[in-house]
mmCIF file of C-alpha atoms and ligand atoms in Angstrom:
data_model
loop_
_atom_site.group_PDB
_atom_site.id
_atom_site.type_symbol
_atom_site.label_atom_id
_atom_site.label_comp_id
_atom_site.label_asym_id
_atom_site.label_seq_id
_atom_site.Cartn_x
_atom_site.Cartn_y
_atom_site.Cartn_z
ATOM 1 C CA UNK A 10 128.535 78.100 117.432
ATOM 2 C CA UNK A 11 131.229 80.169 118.602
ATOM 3 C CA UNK A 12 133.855 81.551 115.728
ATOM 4 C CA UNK A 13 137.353 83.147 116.932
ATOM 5 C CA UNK A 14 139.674 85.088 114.423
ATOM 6 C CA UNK A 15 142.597 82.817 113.215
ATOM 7 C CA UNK A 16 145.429 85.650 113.354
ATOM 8 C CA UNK A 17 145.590 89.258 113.894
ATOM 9 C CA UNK A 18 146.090 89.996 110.028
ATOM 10 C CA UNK A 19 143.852 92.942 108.906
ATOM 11 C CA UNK A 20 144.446 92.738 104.977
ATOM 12 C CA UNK A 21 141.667 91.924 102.450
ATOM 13 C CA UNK A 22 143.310 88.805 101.246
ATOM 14 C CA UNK A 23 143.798 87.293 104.788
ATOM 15 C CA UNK A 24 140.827 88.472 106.252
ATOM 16 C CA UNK A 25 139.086 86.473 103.159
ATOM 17 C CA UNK A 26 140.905 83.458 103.668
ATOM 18 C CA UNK A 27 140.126 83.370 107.396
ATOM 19 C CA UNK A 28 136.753 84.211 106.621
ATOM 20 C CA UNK A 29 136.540 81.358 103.903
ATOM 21 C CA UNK A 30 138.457 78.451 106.551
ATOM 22 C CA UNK A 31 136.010 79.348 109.445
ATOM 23 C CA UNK A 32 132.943 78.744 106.993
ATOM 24 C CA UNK A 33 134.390 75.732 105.075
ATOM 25 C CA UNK A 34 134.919 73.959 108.834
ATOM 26 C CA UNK A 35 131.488 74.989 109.991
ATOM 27 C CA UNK A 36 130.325 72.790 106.502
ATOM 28 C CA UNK A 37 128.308 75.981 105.573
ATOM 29 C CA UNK A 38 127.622 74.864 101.421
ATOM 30 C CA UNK A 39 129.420 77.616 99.196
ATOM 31 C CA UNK A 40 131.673 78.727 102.174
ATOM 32 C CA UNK A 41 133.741 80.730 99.626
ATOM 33 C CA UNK A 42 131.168 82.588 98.075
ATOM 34 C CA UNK A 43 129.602 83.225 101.563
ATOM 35 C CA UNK A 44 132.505 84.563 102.458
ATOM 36 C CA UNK A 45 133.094 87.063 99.722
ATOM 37 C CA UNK A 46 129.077 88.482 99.904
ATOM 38 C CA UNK A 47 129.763 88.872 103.492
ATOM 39 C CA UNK A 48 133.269 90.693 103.019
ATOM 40 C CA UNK A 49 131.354 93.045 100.476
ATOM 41 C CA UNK A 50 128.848 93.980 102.410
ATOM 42 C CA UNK A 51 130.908 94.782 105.241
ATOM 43 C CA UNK A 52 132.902 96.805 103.583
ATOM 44 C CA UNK A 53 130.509 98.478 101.072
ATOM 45 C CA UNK A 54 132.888 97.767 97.715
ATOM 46 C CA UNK A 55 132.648 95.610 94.789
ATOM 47 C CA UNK A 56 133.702 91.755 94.173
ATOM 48 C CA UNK A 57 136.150 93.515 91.067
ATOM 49 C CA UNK A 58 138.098 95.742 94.255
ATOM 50 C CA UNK A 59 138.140 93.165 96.666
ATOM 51 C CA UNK A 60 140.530 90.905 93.928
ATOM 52 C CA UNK A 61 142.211 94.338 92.652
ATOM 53 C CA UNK A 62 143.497 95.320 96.768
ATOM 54 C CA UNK A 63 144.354 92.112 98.547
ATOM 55 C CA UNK A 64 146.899 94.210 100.291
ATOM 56 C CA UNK A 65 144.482 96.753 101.435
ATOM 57 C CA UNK A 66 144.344 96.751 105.042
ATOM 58 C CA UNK A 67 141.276 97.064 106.745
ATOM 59 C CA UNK A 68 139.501 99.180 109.612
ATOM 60 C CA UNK A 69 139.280 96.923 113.228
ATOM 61 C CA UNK A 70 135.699 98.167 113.311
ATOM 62 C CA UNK A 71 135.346 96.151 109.622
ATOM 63 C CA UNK A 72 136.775 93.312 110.401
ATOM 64 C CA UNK A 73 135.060 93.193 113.786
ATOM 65 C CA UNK A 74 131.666 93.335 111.881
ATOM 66 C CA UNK A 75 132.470 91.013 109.253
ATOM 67 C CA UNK A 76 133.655 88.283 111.807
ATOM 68 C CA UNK A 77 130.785 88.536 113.856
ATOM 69 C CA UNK A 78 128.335 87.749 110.288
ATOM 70 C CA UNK A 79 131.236 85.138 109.443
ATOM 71 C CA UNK A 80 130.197 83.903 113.651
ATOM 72 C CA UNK A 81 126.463 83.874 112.740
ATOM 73 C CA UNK A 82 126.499 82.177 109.110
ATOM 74 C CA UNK A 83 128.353 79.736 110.510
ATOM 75 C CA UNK A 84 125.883 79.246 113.109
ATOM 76 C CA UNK A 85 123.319 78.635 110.192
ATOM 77 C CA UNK A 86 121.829 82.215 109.676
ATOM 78 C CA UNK A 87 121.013 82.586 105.621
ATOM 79 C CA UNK A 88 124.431 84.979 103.915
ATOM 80 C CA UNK A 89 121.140 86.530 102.631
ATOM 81 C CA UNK A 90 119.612 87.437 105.645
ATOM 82 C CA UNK A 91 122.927 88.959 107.140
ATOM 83 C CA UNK A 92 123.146 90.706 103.426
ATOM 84 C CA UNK A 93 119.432 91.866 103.473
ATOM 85 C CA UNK A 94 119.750 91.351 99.474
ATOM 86 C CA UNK A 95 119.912 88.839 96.591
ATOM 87 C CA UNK A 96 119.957 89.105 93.136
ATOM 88 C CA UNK A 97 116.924 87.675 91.043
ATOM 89 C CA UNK A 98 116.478 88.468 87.062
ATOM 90 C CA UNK A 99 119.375 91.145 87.280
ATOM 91 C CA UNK A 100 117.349 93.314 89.973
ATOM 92 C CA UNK A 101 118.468 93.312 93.574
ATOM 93 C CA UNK A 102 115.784 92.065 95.831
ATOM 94 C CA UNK A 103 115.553 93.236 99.794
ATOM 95 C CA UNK A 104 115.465 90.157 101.523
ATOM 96 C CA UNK A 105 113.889 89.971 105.130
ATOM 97 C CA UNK A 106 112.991 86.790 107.261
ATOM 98 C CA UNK A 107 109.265 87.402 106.333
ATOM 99 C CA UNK A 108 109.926 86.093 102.831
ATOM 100 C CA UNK A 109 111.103 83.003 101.175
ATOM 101 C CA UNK A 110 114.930 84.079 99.741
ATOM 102 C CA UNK A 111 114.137 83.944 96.081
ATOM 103 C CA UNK A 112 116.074 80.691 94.485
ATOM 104 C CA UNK A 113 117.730 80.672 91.207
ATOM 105 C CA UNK A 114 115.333 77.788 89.671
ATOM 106 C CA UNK A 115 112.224 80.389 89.708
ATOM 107 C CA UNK A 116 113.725 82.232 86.961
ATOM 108 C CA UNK A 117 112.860 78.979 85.028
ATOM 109 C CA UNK A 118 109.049 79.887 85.626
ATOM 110 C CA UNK A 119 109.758 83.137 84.334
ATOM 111 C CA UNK A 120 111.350 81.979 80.977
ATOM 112 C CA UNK A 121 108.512 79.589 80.135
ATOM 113 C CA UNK A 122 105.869 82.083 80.703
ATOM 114 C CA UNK A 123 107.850 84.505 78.843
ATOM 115 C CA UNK A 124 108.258 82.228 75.823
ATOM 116 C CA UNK A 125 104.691 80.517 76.169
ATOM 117 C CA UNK A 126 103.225 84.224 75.690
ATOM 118 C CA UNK A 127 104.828 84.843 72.385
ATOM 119 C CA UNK A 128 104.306 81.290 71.353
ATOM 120 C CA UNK A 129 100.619 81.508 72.217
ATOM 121 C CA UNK A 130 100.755 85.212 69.984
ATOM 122 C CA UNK A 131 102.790 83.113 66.930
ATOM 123 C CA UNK A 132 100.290 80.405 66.462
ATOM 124 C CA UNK A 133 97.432 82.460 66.648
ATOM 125 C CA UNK A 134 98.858 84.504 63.436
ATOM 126 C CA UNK A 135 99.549 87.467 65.262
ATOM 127 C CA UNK A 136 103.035 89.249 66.300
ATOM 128 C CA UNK A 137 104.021 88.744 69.902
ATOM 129 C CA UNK A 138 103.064 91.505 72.432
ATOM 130 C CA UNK A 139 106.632 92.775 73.068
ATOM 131 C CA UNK A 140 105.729 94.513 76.096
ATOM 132 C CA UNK A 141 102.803 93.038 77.115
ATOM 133 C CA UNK A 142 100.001 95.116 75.583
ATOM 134 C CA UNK A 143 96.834 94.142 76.572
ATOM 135 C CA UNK A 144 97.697 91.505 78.900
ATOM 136 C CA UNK A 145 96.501 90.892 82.843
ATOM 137 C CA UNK A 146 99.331 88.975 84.874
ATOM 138 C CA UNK A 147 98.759 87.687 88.085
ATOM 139 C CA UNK A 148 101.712 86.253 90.430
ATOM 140 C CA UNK A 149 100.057 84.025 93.705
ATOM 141 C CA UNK A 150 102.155 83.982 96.580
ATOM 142 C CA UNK A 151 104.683 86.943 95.938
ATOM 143 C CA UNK A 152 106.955 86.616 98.804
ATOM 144 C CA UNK A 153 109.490 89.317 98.080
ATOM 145 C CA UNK A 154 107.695 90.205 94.927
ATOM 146 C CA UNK A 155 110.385 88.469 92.755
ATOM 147 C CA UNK A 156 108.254 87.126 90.177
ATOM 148 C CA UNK A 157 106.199 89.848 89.721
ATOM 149 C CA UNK A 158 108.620 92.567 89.237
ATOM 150 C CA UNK A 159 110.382 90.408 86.754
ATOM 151 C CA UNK A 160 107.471 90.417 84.821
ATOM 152 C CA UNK A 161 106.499 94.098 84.989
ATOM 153 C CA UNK A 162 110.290 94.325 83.799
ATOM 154 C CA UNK A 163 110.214 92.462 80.457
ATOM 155 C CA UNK A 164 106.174 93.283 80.199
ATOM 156 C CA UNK A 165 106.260 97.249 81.058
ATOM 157 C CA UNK A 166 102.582 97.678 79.507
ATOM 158 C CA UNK A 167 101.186 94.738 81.324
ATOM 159 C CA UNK A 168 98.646 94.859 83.668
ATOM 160 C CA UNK A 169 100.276 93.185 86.993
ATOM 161 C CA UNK A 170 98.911 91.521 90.110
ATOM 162 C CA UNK A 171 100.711 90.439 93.147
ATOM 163 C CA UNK A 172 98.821 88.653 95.527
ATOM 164 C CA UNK A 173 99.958 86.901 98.970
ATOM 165 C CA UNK A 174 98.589 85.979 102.082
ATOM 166 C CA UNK A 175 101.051 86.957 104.917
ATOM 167 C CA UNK A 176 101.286 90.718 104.921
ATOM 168 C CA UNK A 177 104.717 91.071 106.320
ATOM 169 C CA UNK A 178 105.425 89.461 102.942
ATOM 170 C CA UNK A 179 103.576 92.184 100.984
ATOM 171 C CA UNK A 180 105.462 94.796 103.299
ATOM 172 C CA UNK A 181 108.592 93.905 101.785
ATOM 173 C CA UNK A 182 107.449 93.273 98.392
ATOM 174 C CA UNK A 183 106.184 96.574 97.857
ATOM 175 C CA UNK A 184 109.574 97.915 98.989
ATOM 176 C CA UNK A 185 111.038 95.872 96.550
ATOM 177 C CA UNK A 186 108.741 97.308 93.618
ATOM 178 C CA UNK A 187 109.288 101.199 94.660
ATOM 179 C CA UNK A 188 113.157 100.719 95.157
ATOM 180 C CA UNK A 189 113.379 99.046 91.878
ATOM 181 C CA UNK A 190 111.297 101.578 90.616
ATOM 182 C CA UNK A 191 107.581 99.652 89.540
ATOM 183 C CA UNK A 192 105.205 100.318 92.556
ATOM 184 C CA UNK A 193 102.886 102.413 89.583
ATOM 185 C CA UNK A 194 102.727 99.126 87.665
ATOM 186 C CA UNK A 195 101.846 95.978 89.856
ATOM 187 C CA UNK A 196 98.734 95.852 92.350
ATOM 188 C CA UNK A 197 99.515 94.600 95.560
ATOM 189 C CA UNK A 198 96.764 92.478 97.257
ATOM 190 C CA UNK A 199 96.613 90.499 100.406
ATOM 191 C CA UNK A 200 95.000 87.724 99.888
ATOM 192 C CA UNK A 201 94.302 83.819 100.341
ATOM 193 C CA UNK A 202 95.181 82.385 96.806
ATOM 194 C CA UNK A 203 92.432 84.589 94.776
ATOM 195 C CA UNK A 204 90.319 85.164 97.851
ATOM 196 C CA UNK A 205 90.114 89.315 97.087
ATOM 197 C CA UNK A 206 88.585 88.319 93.568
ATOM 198 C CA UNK A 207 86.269 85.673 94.942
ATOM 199 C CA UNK A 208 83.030 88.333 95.457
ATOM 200 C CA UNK A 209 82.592 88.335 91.605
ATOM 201 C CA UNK A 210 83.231 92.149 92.409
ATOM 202 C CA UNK A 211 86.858 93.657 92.910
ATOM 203 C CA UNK A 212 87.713 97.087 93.277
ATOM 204 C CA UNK A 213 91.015 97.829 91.922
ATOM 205 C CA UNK A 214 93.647 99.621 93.561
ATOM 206 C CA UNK A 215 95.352 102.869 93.047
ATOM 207 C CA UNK A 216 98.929 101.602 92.062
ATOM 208 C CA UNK A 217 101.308 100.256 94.315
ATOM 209 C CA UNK A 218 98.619 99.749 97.562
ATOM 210 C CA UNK A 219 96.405 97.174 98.292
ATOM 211 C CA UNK A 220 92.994 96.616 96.672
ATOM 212 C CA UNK A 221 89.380 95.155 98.312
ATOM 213 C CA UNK A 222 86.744 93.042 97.504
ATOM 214 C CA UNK A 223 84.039 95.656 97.684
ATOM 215 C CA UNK A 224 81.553 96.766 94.720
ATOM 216 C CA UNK A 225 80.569 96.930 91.424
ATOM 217 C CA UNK A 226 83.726 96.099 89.490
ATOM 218 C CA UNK A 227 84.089 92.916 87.432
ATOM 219 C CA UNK A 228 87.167 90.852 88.731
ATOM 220 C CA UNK A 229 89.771 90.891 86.159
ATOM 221 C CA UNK A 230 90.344 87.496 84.264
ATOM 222 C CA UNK A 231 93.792 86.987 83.564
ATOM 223 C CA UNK A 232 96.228 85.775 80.655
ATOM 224 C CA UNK A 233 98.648 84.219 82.777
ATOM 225 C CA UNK A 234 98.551 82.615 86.409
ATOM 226 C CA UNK A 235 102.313 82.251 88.002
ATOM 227 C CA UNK A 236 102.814 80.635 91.300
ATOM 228 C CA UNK A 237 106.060 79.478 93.258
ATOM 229 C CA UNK A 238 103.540 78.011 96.205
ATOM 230 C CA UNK A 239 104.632 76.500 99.596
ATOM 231 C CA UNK A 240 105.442 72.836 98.094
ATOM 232 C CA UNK A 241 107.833 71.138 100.816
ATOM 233 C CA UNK A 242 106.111 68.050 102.905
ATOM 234 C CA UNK A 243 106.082 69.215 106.728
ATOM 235 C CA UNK A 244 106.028 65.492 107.353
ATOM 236 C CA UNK A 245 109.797 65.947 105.692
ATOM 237 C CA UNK A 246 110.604 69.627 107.843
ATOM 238 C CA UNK A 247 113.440 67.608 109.069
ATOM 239 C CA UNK A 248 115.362 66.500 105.909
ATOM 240 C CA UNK A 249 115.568 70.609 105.269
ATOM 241 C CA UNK A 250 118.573 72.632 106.094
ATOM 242 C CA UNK A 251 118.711 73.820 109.385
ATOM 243 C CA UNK A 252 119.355 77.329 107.696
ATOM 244 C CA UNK A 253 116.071 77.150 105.459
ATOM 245 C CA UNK A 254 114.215 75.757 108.206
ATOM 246 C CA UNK A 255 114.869 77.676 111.130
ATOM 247 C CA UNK A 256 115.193 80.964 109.338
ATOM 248 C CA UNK A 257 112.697 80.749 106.353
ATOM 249 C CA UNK A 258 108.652 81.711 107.378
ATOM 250 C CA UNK A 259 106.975 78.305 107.308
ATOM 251 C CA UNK A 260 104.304 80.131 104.944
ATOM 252 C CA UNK A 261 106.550 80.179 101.934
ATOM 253 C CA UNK A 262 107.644 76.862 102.980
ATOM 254 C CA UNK A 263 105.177 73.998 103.509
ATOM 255 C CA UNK A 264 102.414 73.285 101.417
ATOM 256 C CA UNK A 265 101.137 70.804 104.107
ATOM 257 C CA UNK A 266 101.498 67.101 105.390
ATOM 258 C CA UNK A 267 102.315 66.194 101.913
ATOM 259 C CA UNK A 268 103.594 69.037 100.900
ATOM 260 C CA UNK A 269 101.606 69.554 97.806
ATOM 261 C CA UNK A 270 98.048 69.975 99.155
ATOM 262 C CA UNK A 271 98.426 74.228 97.782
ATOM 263 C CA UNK A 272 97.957 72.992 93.983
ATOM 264 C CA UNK A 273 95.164 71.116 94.466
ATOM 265 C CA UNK A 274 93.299 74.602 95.307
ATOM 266 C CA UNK A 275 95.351 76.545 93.274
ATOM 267 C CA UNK A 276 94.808 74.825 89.917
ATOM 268 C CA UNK A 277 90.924 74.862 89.905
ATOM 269 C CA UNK A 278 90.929 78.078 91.048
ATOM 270 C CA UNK A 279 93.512 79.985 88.415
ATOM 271 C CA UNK A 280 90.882 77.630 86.325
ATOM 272 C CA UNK A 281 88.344 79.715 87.164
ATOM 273 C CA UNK A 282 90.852 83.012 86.844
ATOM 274 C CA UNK A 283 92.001 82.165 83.413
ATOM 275 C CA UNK A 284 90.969 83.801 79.948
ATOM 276 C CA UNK A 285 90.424 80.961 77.679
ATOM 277 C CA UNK A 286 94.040 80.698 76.320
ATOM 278 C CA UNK A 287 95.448 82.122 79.524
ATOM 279 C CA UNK A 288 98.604 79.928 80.648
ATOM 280 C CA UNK A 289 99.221 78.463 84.457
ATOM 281 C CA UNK A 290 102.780 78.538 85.137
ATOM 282 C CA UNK A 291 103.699 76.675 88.528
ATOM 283 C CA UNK A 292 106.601 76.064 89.925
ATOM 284 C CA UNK A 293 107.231 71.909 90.911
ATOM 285 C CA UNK A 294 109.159 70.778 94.058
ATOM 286 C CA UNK A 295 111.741 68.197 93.494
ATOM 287 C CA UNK A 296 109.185 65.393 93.837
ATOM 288 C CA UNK A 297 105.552 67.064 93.839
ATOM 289 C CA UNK A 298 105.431 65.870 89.283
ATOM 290 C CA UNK A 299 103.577 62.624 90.481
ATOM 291 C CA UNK A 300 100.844 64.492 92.334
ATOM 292 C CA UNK A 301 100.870 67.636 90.624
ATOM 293 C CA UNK A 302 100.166 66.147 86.730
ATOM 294 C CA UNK A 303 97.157 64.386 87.813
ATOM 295 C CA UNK A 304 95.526 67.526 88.736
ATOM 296 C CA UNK A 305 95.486 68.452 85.440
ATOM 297 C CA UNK A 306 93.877 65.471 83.970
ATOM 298 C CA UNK A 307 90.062 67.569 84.024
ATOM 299 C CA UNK A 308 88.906 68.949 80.861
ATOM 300 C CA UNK A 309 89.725 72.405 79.957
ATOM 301 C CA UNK A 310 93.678 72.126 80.320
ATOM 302 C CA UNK A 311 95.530 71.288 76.852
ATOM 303 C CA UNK A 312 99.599 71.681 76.026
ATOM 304 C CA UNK A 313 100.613 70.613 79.282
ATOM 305 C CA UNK A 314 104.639 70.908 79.687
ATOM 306 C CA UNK A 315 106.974 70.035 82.252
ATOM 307 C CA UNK A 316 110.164 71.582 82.351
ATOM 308 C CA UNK A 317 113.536 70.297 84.176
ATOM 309 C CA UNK A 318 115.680 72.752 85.526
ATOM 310 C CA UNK A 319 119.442 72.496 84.951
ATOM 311 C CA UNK A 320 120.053 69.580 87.966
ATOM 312 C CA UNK A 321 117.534 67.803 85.117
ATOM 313 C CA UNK A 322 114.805 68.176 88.228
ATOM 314 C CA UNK A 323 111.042 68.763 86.944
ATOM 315 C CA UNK A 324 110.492 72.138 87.996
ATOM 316 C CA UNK A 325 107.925 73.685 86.414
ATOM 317 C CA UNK A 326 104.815 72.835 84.405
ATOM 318 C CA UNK A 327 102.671 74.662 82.272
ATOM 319 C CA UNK A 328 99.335 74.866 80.901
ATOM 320 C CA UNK A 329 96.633 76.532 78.904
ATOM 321 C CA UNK A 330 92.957 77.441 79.976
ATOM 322 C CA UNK A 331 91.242 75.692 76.734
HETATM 323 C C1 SAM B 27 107.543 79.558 98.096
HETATM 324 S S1 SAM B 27 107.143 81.217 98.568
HETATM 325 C C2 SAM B 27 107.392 82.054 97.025
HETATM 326 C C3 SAM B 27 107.782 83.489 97.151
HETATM 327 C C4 SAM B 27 108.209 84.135 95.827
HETATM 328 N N1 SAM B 27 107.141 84.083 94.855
HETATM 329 C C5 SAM B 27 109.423 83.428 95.266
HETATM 330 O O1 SAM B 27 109.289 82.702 94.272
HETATM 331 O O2 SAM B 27 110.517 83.598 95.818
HETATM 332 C C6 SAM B 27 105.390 81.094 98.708
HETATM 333 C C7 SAM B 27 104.673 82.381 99.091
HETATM 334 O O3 SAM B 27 103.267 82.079 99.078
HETATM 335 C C8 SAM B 27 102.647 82.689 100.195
HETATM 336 N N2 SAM B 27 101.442 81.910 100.487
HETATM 337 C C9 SAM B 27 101.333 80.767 101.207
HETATM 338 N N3 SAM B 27 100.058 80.344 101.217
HETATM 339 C C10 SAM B 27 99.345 81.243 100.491
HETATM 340 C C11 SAM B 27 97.966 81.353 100.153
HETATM 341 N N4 SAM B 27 97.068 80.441 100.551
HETATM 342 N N5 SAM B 27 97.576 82.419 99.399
HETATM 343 C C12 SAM B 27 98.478 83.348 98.989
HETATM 344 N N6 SAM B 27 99.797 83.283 99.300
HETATM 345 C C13 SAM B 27 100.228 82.242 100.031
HETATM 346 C C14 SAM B 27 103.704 82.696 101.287
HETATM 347 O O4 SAM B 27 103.441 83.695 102.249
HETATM 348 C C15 SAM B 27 104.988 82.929 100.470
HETATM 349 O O5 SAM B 27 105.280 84.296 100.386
#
């Protein structure tokens, strides 16, 4: 799609507003919004300056740049991908087009396995682990490294895994951890679900790199399993956005034909991963409940929740290893 300037108008307010109209009749969802992030970025300020100077005019060059993005969101590229960033937890995440942008309904996994931890402390009579003394975290399926980061945040003294299987992925996750300052605290490991554990001997990494499956070390068994897999049906690739679709890698997308195919090796195998009391926290697509609940149904899962997130859709369920 092809996107021409409205007027020759160089101030912030117009340059907005033209911004906004050309995204609003491309039907691009959360035009305005879109249209501030890419404003911003072109022009390197704050959301509080761009409402302080509407009369501020600006550069050609800027307003060249910015309606060129304005030109290729419209066309259906991702405002993050033009960006390179969004926010997740309160961190800013690099974004690339070898990871899945991370969505605001993953923070949900992150509050119940934040909450289940300290519950799990309470009722066994002892005081929650504040920062995460003593515990082993893994996150399957990193992407950007969103979910593991977030972790190491709120659990500095934890010991944190990231695994995933596309190493592009990994590439940018590790950026993520040593911009945002935790390379020294989560273990990067390519690998197929827990495929770099499987050889009932793991050698650890040095911090920040990726480990092996060589030698003489016990794998680690962990106190909490987090996942957002691939969940979407590829049978349904066409009821998707154009802009997830065409942009987003089709690893961090589809979980197969039916879409939800990942659990059913994910689930037996965080089984085998799992501390007694350790918790499985997976993220649900907007349909995968019906599939996913059943999986559950062998022995050695108890206090099985499902939790909506705020559109009331069940998004994530949780479990402990009895
Ligand atoms: C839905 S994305 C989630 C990314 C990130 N955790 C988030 O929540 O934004 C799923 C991720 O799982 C990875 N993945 C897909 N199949 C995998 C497998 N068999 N083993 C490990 N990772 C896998 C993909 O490469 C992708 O990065």
């Amino acid at each position: 799609m092809s996107v021409t300037r409205m007027s020759n108008s160089v101030d912030v307010r117009t340059t907005l507003k033209q911004g906004i109209h050309l995204l609003r009749d491309a039907h691009v969802p959360g035009y305005t919004l879109a249209a501030e992030l890419l404003l911003l970025h072109v022009t390197g300020r704050d959301r509080t300056w761009l409402y302080a100077h509407p009369e501020e005019r600006l550069d050609a060059s800027i307003t060249e740049k910015y309606f060129a993005l304005i030109g290729r969101r419209a066309a259906g590229e991702p405002t993050q991908h033009l960006t390179g960033h969004q926010e997740f937890w309160g961190l800013d995440f690099e974004v690339t087009a070898d990871v899945l942008i991370p969505r605001p309904e993953t923070e949900h996994l992150l509050e119940v396995a934040l909450d289940r931890l300290a519950v799990r402390e309470l009722r066994a009579g002892r005081q929650p682990k504040l920062a995460g003394e003593n515990l082993s975290l893994i996150d399957i399926g990193t992407g950007s490294g969103c979910i593991a980061i977030a972790l190491a945040k709120e659990l500095p003294a934890a010991q944190t895994y990231a695994t995933d299987i596309s190493p592009a992925a990994l590439a940018v996750a590790k950026r993520n951890a040593a911009r945002l300052g935790f390379s020294n605290r989560i273990t990067f490991l390519e690998s197929n679900l827990f495929e770099a554990f499987s050889s009932s001997s793991y050698q650890p990494a040095l911090s920040g790199s990726a480990g092996s499956a060589v030698t003489n070390h016990p794998s680690p068994q962990f106190d909490l399993v987090i996942s957002n897999p691939p969940y979407i049906s590829r049978r349904e690739a066409h009821t998707i956005p154009v802009e997830v679709r065409a942009h987003e890698p089709e690893a961090a997308l589809y979980g197969g034909e039916e879409g939800y195919e990942l659990y059913g090796l994910l689930i037996p195998e965080a089984a085998r991963h799992l501390k007694p009391g350790g918790l499985l926290v997976l993220e649900l697509g907007h349909d995968s409940l019906a599939a996913v609940r059943p999986l559950f149904d062998t022995s050695g899962w108890a206090n099985i929740l499902v939790t909506n997130d705020l559109a009331g859709i069940p998004r994530v369920l949780s479990a402990e290893r009895t």
